[in-house]
Coordinates of C-alpha atoms in Angstrom, one line a residue:
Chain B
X1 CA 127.4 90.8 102.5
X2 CA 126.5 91.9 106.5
X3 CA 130.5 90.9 107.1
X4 CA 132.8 92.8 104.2
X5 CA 136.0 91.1 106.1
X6 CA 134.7 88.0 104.4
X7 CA 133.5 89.1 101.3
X8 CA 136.4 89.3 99.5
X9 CA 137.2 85.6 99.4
X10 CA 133.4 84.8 99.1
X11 CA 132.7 86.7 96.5
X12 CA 136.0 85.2 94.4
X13 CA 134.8 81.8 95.1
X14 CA 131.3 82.6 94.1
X15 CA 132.5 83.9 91.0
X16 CA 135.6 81.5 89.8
X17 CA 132.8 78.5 90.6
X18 CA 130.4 80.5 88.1
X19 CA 132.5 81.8 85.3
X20 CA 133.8 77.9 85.4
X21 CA 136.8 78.8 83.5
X22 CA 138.7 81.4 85.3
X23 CA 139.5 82.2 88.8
X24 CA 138.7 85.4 90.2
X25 CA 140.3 87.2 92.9
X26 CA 138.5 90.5 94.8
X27 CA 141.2 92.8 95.4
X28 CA 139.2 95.6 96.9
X29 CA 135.5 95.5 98.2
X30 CA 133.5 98.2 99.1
X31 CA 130.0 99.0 100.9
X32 CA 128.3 101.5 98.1
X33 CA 126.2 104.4 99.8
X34 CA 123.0 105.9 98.5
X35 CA 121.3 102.3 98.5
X36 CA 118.0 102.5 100.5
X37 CA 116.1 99.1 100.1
X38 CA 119.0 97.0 99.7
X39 CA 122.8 96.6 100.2
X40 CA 124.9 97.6 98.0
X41 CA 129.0 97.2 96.9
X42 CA 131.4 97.3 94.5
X43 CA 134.5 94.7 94.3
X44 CA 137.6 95.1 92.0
X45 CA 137.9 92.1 90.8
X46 CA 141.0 90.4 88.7
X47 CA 140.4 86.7 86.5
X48 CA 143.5 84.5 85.7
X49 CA 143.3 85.2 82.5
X50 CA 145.2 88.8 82.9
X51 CA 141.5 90.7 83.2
X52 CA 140.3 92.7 85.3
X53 CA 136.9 94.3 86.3
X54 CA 134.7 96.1 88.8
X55 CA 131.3 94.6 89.7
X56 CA 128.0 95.7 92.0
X57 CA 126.6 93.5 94.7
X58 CA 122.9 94.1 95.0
X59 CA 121.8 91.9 98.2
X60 CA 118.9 91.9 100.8
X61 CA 119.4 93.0 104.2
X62 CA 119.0 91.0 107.2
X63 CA 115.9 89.8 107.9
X64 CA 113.8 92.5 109.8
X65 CA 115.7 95.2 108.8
X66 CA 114.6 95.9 105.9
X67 CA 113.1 99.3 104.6
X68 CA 110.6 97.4 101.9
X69 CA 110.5 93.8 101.2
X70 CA 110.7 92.6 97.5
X71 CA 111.4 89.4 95.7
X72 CA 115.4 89.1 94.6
X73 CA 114.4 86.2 92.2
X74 CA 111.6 88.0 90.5
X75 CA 114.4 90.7 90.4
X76 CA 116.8 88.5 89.0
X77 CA 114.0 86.7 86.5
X78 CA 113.3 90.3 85.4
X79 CA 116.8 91.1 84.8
X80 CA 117.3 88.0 83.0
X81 CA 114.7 88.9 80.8
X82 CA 115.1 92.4 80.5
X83 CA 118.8 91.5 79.2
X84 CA 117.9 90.5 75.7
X85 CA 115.8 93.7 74.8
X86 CA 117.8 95.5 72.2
X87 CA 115.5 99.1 73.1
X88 CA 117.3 99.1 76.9
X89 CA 120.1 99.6 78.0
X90 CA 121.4 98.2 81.4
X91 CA 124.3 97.0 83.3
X92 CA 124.5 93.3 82.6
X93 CA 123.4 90.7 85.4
X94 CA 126.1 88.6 85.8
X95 CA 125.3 86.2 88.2
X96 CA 122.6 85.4 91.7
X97 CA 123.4 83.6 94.7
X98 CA 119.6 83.2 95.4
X99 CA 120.2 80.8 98.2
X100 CA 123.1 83.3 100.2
X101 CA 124.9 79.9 100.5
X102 CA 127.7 82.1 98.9
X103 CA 127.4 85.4 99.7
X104 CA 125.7 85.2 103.1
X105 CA 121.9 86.6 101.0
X106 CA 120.7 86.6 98.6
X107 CA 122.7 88.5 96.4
X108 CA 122.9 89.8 92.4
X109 CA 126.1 90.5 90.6
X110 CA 125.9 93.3 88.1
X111 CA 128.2 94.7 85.7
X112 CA 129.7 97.9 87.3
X113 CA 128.8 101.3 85.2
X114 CA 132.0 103.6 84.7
X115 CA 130.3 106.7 85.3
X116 CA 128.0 109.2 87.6
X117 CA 124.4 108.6 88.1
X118 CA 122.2 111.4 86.5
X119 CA 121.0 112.9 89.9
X120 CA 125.1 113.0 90.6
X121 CA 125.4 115.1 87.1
X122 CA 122.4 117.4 87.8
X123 CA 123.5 118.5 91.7
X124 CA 127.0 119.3 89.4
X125 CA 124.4 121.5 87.1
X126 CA 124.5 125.1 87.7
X127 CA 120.8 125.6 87.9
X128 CA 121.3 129.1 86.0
X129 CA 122.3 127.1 83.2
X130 CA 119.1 125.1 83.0
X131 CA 118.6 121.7 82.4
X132 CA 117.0 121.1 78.9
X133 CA 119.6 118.8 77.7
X134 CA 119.1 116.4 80.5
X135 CA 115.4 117.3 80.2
X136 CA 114.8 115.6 77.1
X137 CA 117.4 112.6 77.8
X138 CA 115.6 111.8 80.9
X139 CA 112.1 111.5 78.7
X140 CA 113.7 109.4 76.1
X141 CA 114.6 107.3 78.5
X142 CA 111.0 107.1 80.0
X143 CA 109.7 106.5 76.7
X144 CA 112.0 103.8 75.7
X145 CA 110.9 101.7 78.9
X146 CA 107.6 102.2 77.7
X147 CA 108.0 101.4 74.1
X148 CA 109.5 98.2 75.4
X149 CA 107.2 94.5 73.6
X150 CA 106.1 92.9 76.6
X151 CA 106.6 89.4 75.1
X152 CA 109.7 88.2 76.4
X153 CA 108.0 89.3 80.2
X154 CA 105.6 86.9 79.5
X155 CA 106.1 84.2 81.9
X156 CA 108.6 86.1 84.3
X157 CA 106.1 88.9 85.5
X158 CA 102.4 89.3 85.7
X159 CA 101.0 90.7 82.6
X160 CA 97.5 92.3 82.5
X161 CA 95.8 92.9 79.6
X162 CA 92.5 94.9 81.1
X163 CA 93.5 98.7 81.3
X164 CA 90.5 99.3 83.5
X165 CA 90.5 96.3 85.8
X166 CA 94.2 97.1 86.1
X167 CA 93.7 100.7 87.4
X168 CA 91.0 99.6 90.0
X169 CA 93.5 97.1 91.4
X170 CA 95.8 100.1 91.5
X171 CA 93.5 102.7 93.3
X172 CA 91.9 99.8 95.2
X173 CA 95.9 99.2 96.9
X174 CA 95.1 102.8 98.6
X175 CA 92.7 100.8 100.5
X176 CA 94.3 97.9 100.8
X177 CA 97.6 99.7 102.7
X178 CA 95.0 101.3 104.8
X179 CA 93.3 98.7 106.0
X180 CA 96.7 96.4 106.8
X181 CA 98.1 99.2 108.6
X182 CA 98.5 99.3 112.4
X183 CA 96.7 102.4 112.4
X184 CA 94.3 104.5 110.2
X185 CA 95.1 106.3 107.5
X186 CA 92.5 108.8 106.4
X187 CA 94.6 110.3 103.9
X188 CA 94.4 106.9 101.8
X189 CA 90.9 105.8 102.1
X190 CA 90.2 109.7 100.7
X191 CA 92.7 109.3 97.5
X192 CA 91.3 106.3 96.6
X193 CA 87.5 107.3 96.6
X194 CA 89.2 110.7 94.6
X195 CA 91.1 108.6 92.2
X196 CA 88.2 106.2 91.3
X197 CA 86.0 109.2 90.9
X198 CA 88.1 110.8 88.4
X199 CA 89.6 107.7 86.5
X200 CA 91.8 109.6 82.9
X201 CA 91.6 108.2 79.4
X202 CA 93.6 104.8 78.9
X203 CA 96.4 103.7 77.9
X204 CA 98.5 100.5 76.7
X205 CA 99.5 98.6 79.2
X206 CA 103.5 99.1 79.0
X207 CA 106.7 98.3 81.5
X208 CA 106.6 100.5 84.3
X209 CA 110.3 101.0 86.1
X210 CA 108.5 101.9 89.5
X211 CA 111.2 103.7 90.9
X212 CA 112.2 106.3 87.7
X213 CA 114.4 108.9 89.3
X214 CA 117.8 110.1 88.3
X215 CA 119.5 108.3 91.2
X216 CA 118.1 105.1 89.3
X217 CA 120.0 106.4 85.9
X218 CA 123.9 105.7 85.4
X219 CA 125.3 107.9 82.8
X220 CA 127.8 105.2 80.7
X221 CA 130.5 106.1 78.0
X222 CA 129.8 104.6 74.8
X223 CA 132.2 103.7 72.2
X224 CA 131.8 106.8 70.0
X225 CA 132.9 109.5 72.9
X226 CA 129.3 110.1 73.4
X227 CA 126.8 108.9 76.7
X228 CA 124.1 106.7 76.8
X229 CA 121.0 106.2 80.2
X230 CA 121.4 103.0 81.6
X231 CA 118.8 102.2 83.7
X232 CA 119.1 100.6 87.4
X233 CA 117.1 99.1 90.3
X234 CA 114.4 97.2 89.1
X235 CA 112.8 95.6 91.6
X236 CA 109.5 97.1 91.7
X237 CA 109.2 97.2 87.9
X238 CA 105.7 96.1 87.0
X239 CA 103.1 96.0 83.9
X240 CA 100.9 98.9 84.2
X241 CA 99.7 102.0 82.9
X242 CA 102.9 103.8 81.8
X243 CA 101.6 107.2 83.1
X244 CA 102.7 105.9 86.7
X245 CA 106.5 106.8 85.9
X246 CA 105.4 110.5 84.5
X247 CA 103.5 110.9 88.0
X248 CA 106.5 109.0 90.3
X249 CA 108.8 110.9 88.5
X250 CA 107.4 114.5 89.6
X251 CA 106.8 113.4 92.9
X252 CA 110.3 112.1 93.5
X253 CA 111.9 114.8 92.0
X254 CA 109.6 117.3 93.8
X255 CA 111.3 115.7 97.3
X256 CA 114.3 115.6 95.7
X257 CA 115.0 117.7 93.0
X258 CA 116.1 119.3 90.6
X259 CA 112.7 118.5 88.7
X260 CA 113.1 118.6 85.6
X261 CA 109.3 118.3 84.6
X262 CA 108.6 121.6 86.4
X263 CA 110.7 123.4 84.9
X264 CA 108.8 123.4 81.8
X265 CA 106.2 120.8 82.0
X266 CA 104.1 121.4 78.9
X267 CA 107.7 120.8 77.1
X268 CA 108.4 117.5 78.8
X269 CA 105.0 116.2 78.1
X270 CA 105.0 117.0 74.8
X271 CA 108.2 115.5 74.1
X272 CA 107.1 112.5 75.9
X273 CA 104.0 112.5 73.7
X274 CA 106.2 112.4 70.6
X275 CA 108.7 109.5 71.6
X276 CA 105.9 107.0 72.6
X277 CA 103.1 108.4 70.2
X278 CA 100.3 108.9 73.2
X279 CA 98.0 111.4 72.6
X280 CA 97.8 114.4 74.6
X281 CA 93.6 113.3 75.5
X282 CA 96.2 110.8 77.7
X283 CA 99.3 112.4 78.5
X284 CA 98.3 116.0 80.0
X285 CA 98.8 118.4 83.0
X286 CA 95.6 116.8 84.3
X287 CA 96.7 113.4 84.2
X288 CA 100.0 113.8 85.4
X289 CA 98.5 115.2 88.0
X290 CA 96.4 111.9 88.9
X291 CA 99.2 110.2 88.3
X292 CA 101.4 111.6 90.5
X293 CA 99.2 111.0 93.3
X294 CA 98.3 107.5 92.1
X295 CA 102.0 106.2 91.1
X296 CA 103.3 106.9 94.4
X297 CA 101.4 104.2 95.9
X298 CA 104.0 101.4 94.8
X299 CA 106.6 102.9 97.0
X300 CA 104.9 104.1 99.7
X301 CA 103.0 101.0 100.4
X302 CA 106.6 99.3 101.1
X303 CA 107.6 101.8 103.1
X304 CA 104.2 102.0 105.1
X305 CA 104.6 97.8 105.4
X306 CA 108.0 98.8 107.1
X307 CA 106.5 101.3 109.0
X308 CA 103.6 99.2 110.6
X309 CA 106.3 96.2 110.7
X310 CA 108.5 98.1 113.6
X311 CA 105.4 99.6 115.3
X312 CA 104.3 95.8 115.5
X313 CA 108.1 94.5 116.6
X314 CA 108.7 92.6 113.2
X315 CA 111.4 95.8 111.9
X316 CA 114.0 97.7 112.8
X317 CA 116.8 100.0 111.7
X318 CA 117.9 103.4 110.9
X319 CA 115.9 103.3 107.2
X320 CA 112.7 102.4 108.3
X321 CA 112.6 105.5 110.8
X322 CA 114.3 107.9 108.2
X323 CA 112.3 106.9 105.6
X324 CA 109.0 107.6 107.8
X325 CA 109.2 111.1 106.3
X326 CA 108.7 109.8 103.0
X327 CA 104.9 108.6 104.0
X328 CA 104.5 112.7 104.5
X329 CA 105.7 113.7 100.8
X330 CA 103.4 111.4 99.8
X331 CA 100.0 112.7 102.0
X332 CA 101.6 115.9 100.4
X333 CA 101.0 114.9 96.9
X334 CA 98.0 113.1 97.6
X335 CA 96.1 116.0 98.5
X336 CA 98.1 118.1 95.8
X337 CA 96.8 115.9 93.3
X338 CA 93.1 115.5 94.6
X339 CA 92.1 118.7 93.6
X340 CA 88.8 119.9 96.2
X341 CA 85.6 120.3 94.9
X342 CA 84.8 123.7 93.7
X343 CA 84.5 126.0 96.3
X344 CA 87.1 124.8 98.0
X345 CA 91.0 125.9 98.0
X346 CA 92.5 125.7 94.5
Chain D
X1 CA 109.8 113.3 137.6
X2 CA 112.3 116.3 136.3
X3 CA 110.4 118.1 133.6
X4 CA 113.1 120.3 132.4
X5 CA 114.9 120.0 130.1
X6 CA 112.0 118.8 127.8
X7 CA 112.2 115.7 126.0
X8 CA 112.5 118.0 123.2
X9 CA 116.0 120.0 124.4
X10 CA 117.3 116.6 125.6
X11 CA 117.0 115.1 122.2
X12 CA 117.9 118.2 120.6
X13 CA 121.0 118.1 122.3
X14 CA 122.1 114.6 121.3
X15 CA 121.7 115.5 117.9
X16 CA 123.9 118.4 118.1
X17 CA 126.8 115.9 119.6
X18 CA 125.9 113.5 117.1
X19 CA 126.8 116.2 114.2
X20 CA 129.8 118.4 116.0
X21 CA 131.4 115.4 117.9
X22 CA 130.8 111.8 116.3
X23 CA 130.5 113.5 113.0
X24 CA 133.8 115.2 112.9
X25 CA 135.2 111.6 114.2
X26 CA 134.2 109.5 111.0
X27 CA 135.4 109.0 107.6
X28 CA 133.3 105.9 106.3
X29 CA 130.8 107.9 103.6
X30 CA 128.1 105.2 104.6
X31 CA 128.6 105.9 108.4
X32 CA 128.2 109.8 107.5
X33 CA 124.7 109.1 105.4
X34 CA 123.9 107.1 108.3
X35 CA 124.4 110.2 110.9
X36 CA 122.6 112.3 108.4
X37 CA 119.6 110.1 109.0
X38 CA 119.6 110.0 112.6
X39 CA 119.7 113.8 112.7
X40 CA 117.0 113.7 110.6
X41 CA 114.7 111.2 113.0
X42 CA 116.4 112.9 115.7
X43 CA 114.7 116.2 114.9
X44 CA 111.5 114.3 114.0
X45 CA 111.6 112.5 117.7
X46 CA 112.7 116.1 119.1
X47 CA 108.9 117.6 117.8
X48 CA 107.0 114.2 118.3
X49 CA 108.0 114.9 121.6
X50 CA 107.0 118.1 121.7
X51 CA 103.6 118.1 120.3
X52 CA 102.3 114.9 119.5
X53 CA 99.8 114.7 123.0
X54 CA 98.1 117.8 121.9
X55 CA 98.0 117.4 118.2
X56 CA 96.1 113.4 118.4
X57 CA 93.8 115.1 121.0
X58 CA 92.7 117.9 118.9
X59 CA 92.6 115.8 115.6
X60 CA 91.1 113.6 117.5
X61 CA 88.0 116.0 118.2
X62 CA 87.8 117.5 114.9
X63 CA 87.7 114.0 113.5
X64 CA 84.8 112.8 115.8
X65 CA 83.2 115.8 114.9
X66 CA 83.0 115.1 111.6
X67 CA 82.1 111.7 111.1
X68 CA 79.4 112.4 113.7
X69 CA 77.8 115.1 111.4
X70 CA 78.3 112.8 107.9
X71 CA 76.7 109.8 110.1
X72 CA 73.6 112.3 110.8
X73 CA 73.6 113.7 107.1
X74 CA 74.0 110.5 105.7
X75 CA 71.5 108.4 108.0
X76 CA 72.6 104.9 105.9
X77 CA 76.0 105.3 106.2
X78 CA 76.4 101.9 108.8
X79 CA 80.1 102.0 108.8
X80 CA 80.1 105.2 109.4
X81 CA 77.8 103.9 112.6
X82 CA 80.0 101.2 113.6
X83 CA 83.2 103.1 113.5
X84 CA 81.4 105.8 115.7
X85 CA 80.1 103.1 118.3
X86 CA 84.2 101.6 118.6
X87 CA 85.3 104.8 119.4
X88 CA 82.8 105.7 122.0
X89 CA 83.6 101.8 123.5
X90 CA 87.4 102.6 122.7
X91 CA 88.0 105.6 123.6
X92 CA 90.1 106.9 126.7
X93 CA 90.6 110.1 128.2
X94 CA 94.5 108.6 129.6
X95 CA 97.0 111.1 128.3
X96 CA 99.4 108.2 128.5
X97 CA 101.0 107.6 124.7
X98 CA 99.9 104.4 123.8
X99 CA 96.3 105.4 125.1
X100 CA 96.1 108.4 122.7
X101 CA 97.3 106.5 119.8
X102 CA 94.4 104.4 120.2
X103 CA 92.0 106.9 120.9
X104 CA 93.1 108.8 117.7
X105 CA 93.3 105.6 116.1
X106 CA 89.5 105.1 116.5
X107 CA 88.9 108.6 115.4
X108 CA 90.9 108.0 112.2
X109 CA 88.5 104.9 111.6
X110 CA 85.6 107.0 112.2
X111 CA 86.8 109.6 109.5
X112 CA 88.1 107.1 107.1
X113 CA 84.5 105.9 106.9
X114 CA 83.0 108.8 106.8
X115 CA 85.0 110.8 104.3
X116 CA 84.1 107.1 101.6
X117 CA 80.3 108.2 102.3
X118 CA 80.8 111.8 101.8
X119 CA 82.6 111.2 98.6
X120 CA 80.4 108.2 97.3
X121 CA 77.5 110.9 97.8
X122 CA 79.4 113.9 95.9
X123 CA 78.7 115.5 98.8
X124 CA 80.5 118.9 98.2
X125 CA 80.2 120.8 101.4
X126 CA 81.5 117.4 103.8
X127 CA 84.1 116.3 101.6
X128 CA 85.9 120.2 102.0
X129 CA 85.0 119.7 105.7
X130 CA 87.1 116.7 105.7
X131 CA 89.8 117.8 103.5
X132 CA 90.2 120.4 105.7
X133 CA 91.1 118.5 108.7
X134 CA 93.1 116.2 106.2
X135 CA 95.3 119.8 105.8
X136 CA 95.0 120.3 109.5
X137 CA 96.6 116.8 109.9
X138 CA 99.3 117.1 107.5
X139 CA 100.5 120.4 108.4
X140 CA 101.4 118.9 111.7
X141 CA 103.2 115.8 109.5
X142 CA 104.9 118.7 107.7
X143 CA 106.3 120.1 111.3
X144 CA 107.4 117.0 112.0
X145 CA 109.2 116.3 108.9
X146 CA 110.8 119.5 108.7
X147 CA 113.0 120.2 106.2
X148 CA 113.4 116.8 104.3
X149 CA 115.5 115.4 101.4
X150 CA 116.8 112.0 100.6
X151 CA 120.5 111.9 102.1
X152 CA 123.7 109.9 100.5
X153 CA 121.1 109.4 97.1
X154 CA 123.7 110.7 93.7

């Protein structure tokens, strides 16, 4: 994937000795922009049998120059996995090169998704015009990841079954980035002390996307004329308290909006409430809150590790040094969420 | 050496050929998310440059400052103790870079540990004393950053 010259003729060999019936041939291959942590492309693809079809290449980048480091077989396992739940739906994983023998890294074929992302449909959204319609779409979709029976992740990714224990290993990451840092990092060792002081109500333990943001939702045609959410990028999906894609959600979106939770938040949560059936002791302005300073710490840890990794010579390349600024949205939440003791600013 | 232009105007200026000259020159829509970016860390470089010294020095001192008065509040706070003693063995009065990023790096140790005690002791007062330099340190992340979205993302 680092030379697209080649890929063309890769990729149809990779997929001709896959399919095993037919032979492929790329006709057009494309880098894809708006990836961060990985690199991305599409290929227009044609099979011997007189069909045709478009496909994404999700692979890593070279070594040291990546942004976050995360497991493509764990991705792929996932995937795999996540492929044969009814409640989702998802562009199809096709096929891994998990060696890069083939496609020069390792490298997932997805089914291509003929249509925009959500956050592509929203910047089209005359903010006059509101957003309620996409409002509610975007909860379902939450909800339906997190209505999602964990049995068939059994086996492919860790699965705790202690609420509590699971939310100190959480909070207790806050101290973990810290400490493998290059440098201190105040800001964390002080969320972590808030968060454990101010633990919420539990909840089930549920699928948690990691990454829920409307660049991470592809808006597909369905047969009936109508639209469904397919859901994208799943690499830092986890089993955790589903509250941490309410609170990621809100921060993202607050960085890069529109956010559609602040624009009538009571709304969204109560909506959210009544697709997953969690009570509003759990799912409140107050928690969303903690969660929005506590989800945030999946992300930014990977982009702190990439930080620390070019101060230390390990890293380099343009992401790691734009995405720097993303640390700073998220001392921003922090302390937005960590509400001072009284007597202090509200 | 020549002092002016300032790191600051020379960096500022690259960024301006970056976006009226290379810019204009390119079609690939990755190569123009890409420029996006380095305007962005240009900028970012363009008040690092600028400030940075003086902002680590004065953080620096508030930070000391405060985790000196938790470690006498708090007379059993040890780490609080031993992140006090590495600074004072640490620290350096060099205004060279690296030297201030270690400096303040002690400091931040020194805070870290203190701002655990004052929170572990519900200690009201301290922990607003140290959220406050938390602000103090984030508003000069904030200058930094700038205005800040993520580019080439639809």
């Amino acid at each position: 994937m680092f030379d697209a010259s080649v890929m063309p003729e890769r990729l149809a060999s990779f997929l001709t000795r896959h399919d095993g019936a037919r032979e492929a041939t790329v006709v057009a291959y494309e880098r894809m922009v708006g990836g961060y942590s990985r690199l991305m492309a599409w290929a227009e693809v044609h099979w011997s049998d007189g069909t045709h079809e478009r496909v994404v290449l999700r692979g890593d980048p070279p070594p040291g120059q990546s942004m976050m480091e995360t497991d493509r077989d764990l991705e792929w396992a996932l995937l795999t996995a996540l492929s044969a739940v009814d409640e989702l739906a998802m562009p199809a994983a096709r096929a891994y090169d998990a060696t890069g023998e083939h496609l020069g890294t390792k490298c997932i074929v997805l089914d291509h998704v003929e249509g925009d992302s959500l956050q592509a449909v929203l910047n089209r959204v005359d903010p006059a015009h509101g957003y309620t319609d996409h409002a509610r779409e975007l909860v379902d979709t939450m909800a339906r990841v997190h209505s999602i029976d964990l049995a068939p992740l059994h086996g492919v990714i860790e699965v705790p079954d202690d609420w509590d224990a699971y939310l100190g290993r959480l909070i207790d990451r806050f101290r973990q980035a810290e400490h493998g840092h290059v440098e201190a990092n105040p800001f964390l060792l002080y969320v972590a002390a808030w968060l454990d002081a101010h633990r919420p109500p539990p909840l089930p333990l549920r699928l948690v996307h990691s990454d829920f943001q409307p660049a991470n939702i592809m808006i597909a045609p369905t047969h009936d004329g109508g639209h469904e959410h397919q859901v994208i990028d799943w690499e830092l999906a986890h089993v955790g308290d589903p509250r941490e894609d309410l609170g990621y959600y809100n921060v993202y979106s607050s960085a890069s909006g529109p956010n559609l939770f602040a624009a009538d938040p009571e709304g969204f949560l109560a909506r959210y409430r009544e697709r997953t059936g969690f009570s509003e002791e759990a799912v409140n302005l107050d928690t969303m809150a903690y969660f929005s300073s506590l989800a945030a710490i999946t992300v930014y840890a990977q982009v702190l590790g990439g930080a620390g990794a070019m101060a230390e010579g390990r890293n380099s390349g343009l992401m790691t040094t734009y995405t720097l600024n993303a640390l700073t949205v998220g001392h921003n939440n922090f302390l937005a969420g960590c509400t001072p003791p009284p007597g202090g600013a509200a | 050496m020549l002092s002016r232009p300032t790191t600051e105007q020379i960096i500022l200026d690259c960024r301006h050929e970056l976006l009226t000259t290379i810019d204009a020159a390119v079609d690939d829509p990755t190569v123009k998310v890409a420029i996006q970016m380095m305007e962005n860390v240009l900028r970012n470089c363009a008040a690092r440059a600028a400030h940075e010294i003086a902002w680590m020095r004065d953080e620096t001192a508030a930070m000391v400052a405060f985790a000196t008065d938790v470690a006498a509040a708090h007379p059993a706070s040890t780490a609080v103790d031993a992140a006090l003693a590495a600074y004072e063995a640490g620290r350096s009065e060099s205004l060279h870079l690296d030297d201030v990023c270690a400096t303040y790096d002690l400091a931040g140790r020194a805070m870290g540990a203190a701002l655990e005690v004052v929170m572990a002791a519900g200690d009201d007062a301290r922990h607003l004393t140290g959220r406050a330099i938390l602000e103090e340190r984030l508003a000069h992340e904030n200058e930094i950053m700038g205005e800040w979205a993520f580019v080439g993302r639809a």
